[in-house]
Short mmCIF file of C-alpha atoms in Angstrom, two decimals:
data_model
loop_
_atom_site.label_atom_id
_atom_site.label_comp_id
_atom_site.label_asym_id
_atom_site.label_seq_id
_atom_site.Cartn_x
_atom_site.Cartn_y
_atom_site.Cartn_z
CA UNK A 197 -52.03 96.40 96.79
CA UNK A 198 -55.05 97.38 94.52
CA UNK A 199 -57.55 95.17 93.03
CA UNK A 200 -59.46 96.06 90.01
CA UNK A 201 -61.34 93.82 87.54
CA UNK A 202 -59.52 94.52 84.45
CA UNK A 203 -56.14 96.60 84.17
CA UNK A 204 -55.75 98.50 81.03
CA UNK A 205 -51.90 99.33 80.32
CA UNK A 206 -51.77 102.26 78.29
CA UNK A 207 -54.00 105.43 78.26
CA UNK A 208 -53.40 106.49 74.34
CA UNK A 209 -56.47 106.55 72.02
CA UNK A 210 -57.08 102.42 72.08
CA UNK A 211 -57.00 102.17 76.38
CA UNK A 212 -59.02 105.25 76.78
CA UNK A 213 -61.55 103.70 74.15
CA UNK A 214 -61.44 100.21 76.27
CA UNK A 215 -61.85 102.37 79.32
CA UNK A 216 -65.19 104.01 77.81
CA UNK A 217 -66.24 100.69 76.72
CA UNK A 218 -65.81 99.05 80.02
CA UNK A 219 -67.46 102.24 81.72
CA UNK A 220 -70.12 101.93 79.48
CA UNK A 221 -71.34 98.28 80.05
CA UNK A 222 -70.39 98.74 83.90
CA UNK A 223 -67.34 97.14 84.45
CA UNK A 224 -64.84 98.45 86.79
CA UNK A 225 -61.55 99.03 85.20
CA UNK A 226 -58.10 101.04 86.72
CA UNK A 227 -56.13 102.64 83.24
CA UNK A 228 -52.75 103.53 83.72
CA UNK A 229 -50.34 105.96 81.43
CA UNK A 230 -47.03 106.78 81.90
CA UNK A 231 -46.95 110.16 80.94
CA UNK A 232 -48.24 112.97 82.34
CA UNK A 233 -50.14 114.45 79.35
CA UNK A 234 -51.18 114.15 76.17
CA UNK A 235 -49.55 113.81 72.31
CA UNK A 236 -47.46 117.21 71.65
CA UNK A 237 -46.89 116.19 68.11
CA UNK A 238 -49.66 115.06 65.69
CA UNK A 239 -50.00 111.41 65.06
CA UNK A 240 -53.53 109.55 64.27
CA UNK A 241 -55.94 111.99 62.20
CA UNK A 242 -58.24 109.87 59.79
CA UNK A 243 -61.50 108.35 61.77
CA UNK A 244 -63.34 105.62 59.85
CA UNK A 245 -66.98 105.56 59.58
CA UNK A 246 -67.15 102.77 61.95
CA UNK A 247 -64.89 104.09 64.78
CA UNK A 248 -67.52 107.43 64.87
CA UNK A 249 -70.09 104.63 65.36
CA UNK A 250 -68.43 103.72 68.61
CA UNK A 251 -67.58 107.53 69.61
CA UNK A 252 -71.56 107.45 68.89
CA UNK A 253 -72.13 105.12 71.08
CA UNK A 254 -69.71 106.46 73.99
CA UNK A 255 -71.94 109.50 73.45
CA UNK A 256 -68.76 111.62 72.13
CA UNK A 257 -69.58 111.93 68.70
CA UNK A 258 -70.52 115.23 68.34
CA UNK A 259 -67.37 116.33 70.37
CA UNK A 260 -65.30 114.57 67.83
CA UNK A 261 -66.89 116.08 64.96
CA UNK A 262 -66.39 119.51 66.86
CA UNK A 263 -62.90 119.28 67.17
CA UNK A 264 -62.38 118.22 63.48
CA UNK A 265 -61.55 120.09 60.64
CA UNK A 266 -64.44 122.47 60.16
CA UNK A 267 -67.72 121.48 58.56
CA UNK A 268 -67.74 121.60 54.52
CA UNK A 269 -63.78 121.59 54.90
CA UNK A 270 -63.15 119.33 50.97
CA UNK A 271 -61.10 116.13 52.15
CA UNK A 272 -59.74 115.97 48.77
CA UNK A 273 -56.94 114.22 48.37
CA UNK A 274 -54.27 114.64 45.57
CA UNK A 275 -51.26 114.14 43.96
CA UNK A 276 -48.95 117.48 42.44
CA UNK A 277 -44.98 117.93 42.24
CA UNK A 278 -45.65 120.97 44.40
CA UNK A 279 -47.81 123.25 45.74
CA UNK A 280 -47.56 125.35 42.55
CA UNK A 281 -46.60 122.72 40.17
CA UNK A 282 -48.04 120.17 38.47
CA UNK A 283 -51.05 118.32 39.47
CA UNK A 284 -51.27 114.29 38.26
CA UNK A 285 -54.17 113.14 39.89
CA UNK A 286 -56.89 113.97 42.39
CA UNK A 287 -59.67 112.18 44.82
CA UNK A 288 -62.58 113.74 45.75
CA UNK A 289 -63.91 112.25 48.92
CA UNK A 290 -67.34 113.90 48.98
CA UNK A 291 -68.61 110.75 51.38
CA UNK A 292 -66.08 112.17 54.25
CA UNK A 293 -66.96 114.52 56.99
CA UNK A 294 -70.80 115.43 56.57
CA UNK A 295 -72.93 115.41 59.76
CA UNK A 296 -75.88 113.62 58.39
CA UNK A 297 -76.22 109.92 58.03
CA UNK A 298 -75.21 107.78 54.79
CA UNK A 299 -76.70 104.87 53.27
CA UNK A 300 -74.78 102.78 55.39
CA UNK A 301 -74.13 104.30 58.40
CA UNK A 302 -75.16 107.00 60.80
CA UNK A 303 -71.99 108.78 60.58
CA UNK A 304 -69.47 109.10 57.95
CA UNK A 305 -65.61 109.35 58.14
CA UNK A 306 -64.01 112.43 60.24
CA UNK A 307 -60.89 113.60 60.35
CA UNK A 308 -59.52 114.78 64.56
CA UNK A 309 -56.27 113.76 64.98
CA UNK A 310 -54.90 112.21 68.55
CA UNK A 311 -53.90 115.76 69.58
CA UNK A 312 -57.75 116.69 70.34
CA UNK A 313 -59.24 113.07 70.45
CA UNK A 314 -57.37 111.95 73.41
CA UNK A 315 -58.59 115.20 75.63
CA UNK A 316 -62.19 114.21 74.60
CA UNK A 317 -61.99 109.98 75.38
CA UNK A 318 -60.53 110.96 78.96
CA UNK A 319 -63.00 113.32 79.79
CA UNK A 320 -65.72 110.81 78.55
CA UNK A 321 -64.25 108.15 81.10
CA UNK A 322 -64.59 110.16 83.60
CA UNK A 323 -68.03 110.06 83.53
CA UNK A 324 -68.35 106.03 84.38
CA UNK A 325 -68.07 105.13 88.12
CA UNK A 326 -66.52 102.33 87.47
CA UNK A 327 -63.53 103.64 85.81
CA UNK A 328 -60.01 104.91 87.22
CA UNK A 329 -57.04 107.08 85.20
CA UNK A 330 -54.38 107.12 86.56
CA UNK A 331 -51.26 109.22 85.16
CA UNK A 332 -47.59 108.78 85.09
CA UNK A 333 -47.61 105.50 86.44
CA UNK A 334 -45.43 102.57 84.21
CA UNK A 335 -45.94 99.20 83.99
CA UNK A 336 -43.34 97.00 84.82
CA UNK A 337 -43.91 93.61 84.26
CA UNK A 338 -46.60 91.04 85.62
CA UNK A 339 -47.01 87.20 87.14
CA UNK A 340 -50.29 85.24 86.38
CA UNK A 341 -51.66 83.11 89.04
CA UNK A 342 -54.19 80.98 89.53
CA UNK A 343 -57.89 83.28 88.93
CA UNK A 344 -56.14 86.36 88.85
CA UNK A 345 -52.93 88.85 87.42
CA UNK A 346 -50.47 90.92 89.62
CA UNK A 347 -48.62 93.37 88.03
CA UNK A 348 -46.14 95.51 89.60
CA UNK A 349 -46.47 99.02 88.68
CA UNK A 350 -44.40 102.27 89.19
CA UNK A 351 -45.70 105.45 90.69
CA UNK A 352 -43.34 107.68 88.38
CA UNK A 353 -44.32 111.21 90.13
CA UNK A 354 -43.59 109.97 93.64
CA UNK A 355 -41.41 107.20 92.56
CA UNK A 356 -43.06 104.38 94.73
CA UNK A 357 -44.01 100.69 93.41
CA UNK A 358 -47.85 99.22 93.86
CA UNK A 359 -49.25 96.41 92.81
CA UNK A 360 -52.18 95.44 90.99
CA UNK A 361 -54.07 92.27 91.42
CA UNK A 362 -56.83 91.80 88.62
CA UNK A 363 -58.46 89.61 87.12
CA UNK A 364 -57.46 90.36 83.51
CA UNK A 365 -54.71 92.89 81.63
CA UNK A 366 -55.13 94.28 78.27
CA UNK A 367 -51.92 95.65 76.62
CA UNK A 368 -52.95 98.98 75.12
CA UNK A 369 -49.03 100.08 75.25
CA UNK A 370 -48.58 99.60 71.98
CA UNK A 371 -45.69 98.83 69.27
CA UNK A 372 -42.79 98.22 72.29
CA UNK A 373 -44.98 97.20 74.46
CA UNK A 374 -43.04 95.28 77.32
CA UNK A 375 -46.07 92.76 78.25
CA UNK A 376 -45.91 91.16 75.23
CA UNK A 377 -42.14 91.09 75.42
CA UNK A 378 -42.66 89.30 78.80
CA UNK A 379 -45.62 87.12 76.82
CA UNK A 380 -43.14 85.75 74.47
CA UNK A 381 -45.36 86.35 71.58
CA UNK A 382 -43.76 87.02 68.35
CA UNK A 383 -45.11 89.16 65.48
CA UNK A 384 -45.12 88.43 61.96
CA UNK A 385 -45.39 89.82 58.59
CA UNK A 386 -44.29 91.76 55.86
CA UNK A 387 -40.69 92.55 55.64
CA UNK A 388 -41.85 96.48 54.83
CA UNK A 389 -39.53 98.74 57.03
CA UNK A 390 -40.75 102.27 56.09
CA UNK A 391 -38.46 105.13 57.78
CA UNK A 392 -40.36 108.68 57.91
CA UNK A 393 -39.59 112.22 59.32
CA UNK A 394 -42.64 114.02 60.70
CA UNK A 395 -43.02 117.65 60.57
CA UNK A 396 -45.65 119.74 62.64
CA UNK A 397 -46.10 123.02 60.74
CA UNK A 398 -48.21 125.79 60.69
CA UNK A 399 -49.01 127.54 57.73
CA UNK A 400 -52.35 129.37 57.92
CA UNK A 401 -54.66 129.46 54.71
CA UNK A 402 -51.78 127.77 53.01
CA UNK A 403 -54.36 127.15 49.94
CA UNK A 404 -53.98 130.85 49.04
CA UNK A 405 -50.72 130.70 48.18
CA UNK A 406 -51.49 127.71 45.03
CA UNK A 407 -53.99 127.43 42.70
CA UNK A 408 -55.28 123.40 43.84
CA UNK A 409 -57.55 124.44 46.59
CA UNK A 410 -57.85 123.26 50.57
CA UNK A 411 -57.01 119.54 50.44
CA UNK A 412 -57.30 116.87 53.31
CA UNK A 413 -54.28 114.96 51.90
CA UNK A 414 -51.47 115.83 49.64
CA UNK A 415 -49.06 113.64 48.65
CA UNK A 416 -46.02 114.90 46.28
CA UNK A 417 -44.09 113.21 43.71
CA UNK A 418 -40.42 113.55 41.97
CA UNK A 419 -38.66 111.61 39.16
CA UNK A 420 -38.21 108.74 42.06
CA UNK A 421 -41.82 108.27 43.19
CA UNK A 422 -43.84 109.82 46.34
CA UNK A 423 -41.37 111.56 48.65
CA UNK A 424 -43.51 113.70 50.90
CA UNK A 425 -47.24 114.01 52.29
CA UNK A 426 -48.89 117.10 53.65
CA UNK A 427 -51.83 116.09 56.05
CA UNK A 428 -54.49 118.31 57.20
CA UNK A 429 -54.91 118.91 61.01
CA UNK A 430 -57.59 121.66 61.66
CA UNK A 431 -58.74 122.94 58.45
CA UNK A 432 -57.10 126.26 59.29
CA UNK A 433 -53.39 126.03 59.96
CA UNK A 434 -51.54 123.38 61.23
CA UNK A 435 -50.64 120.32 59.52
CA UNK A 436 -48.39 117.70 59.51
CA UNK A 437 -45.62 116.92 57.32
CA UNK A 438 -44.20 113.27 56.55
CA UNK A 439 -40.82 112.69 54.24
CA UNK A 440 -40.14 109.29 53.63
CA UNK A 441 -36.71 107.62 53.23
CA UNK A 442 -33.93 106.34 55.52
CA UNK A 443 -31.62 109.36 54.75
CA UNK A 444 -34.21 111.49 56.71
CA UNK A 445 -34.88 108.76 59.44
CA UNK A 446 -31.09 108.49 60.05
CA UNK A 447 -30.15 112.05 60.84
CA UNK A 448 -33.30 114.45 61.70
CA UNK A 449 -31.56 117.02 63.05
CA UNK A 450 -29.39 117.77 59.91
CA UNK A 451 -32.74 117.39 57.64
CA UNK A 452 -33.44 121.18 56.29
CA UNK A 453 -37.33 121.17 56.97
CA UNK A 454 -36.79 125.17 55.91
CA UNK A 455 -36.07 123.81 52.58
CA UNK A 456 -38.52 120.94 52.61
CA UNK A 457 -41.19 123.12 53.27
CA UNK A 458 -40.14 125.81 50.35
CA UNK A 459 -39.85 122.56 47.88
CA UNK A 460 -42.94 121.40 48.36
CA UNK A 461 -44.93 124.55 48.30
CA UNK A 462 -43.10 125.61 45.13
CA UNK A 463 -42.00 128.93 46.29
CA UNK A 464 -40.10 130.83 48.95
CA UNK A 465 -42.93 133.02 50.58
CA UNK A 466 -45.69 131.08 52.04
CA UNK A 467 -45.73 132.36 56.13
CA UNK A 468 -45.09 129.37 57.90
CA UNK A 469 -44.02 128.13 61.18
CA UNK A 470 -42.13 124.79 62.32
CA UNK A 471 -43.95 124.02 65.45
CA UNK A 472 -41.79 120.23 65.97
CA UNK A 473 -40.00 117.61 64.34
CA UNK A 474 -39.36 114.01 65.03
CA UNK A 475 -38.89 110.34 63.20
CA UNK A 476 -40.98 107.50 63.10
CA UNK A 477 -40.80 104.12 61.36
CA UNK A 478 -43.70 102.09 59.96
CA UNK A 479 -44.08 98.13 60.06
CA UNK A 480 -46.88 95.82 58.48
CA UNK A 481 -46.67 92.74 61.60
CA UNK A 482 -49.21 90.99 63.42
CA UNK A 483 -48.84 89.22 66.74
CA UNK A 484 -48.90 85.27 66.46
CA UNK A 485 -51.97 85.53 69.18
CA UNK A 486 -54.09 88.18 70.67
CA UNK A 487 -54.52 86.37 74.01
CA UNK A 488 -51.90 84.47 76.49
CA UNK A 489 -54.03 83.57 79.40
CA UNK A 490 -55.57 86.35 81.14
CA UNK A 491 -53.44 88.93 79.64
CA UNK A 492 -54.90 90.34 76.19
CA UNK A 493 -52.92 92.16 73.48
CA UNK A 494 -54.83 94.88 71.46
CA UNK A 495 -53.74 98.02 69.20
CA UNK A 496 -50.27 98.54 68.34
CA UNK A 497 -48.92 96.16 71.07
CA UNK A 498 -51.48 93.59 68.72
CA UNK A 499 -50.06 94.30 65.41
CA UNK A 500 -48.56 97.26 63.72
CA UNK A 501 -49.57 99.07 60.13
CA UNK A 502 -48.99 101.38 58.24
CA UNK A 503 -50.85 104.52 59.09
CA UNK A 504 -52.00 104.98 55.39
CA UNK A 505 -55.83 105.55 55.85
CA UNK A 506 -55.48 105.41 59.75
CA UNK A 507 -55.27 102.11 59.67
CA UNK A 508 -53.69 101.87 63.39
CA UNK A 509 -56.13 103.88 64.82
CA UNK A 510 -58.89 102.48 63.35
CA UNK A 511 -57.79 98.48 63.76
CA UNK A 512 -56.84 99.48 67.46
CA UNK A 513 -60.58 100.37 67.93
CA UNK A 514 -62.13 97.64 66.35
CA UNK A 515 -60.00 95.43 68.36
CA UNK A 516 -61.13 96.67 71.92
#
């Protein structure tokens, strides 16, 4: 049996950033992940203004705008039917990804997607005494009693079961999260049910090979509306590819990514690598309350959105 003041269930981007919170203002905290590592495929890239003022005040800030796409990279966004075709409109997002201060803020929007960002907000907890990680361990469910929570817990490497008495749990396990299954709390919302297949690529200097220039966003458009994104990763050579529609969703691994790739750039012989592919879906619901007791919901396990604009991300770290 372990006692801790505060369990955080989860260890992606919106647990570690509770974690550093917690460290920060000196209250002991044990975070647990299931998994033994980190994100493999790209999810979370676009980093609000006001989620670098909290990296800024975690004192990782300058890490994070390491790790992002390379200083005076454009993050331009705009909308072509190809690479080579025809373009119909364009943002330019000068604002986005300076180091010096705006008018509003000391720090502007970045761009680091979870692949790099959740290396840097575990090394950063590590650097609070009051703060545990530990890895490969799964939650399993939880009773509340009178001034305090135990939650039973599985030691996945060596397959044993603890428990952990605390005085308060924060869900950070996010859109199937099984304490808010336990909870009872519904979510609600939009009847949106957006089905998308995600495509790690690599393709370096891929803006050679068209005439629009290096882009943080891309989005592409046929006869039946937007079809396909292309997001910048590094500013050098990976990205991440999205098609939407169920007809992808459904069967991945009959989906032709070869000839996705070659239809959105236009032509047949940009070099090019497909590093990983999986599916995703996308929801727009919010849980009917944040708090049952002791036992606090936050992130994805809170509410789920549409990652237009990072808005999961950026919601999950306004909510810790």
């Amino acid at each position: 049996m372990i006692e801790t003041p505060v369990l955080i269930a989860g260890g992606g981007p919106v647990g570690l950033a509770l974690a550093c919170d917690l460290g920060q203002r000196g209250v002991e905290c044990l975070m647990i992940e299931q998994n033994p590592g980190f994100t493999d495929h790209p999810k979370a890239s676009a980093i609000n203004a006001r989620s670098m003022e909290f990296f800024r005040r975690w004192g990782v800030a300058e890490k994070v705008k390491t790790a992002a796409a390379p200083e005076g990279f454009p993050h331009t966004a705009f909308y072509c039917t190809s690479l080579t075709g025809f373009e119909i409109a364009r943002v330019e997002r000068a604002d986005h990804g300076k180091r010096t201060p705006s008018k509003i803020s000391p720090e502007r929007p970045q761009r680091c997607n979870q692949i790099w960002l959740d290396p840097i907000l575990l090394e950063r907890t590590a650097g609070w005494p009051g703060v545990t990680s530990w890895r490969q361990c799964r939650f399993e469910r939880f009773v509340e009693k009178t001034g305090h929570v135990e939650s039973t817990v599985t030691d996945v490497a060596r397959g044993e079961t603890r428990t952990i008495v605390s005085k308060y749990v924060v869900d950070c396990t996010g859109g199937r999260s099984p304490i808010r299954a336990q909870l009872g709390v519904d979510m609600k919302g939009s009847d949106y049910l957006g089905f998308f297949l995600s495509v790690f690529v690599k393709a370096p200097n891929l803006w050679n090979y068209h005439d629009k220039g290096p882009a943080a966003l891309i989005e592409f458009v046929d006869a039946k509306g937007a079809w396909l994104n292309l997001v910048l990763l590094d500013g050098r050579e990976l990205y991440r590819m999205a098609a939407r529609g169920k007809q992808f969703y459904d069967e991945p691994d009959r989906i032709d990514v070869e000839a996705m790739f070659r239809r959105m750039c236009g032509r047949d012989d940009v070099p090019h690598e497909i590093l990983d592919v999986r599916r995703w879906s996308a929801r727009n619901v919010v849980a009917d309350s944040y708090r049952r007791g002791r036992v606090f919901l936050a992130g994805d396990a809170a509410h789920l959105n549409h990652p237009a604009s990072g808005i999961g991300l950026n919601t999950g770290l306004g909510d810790i």
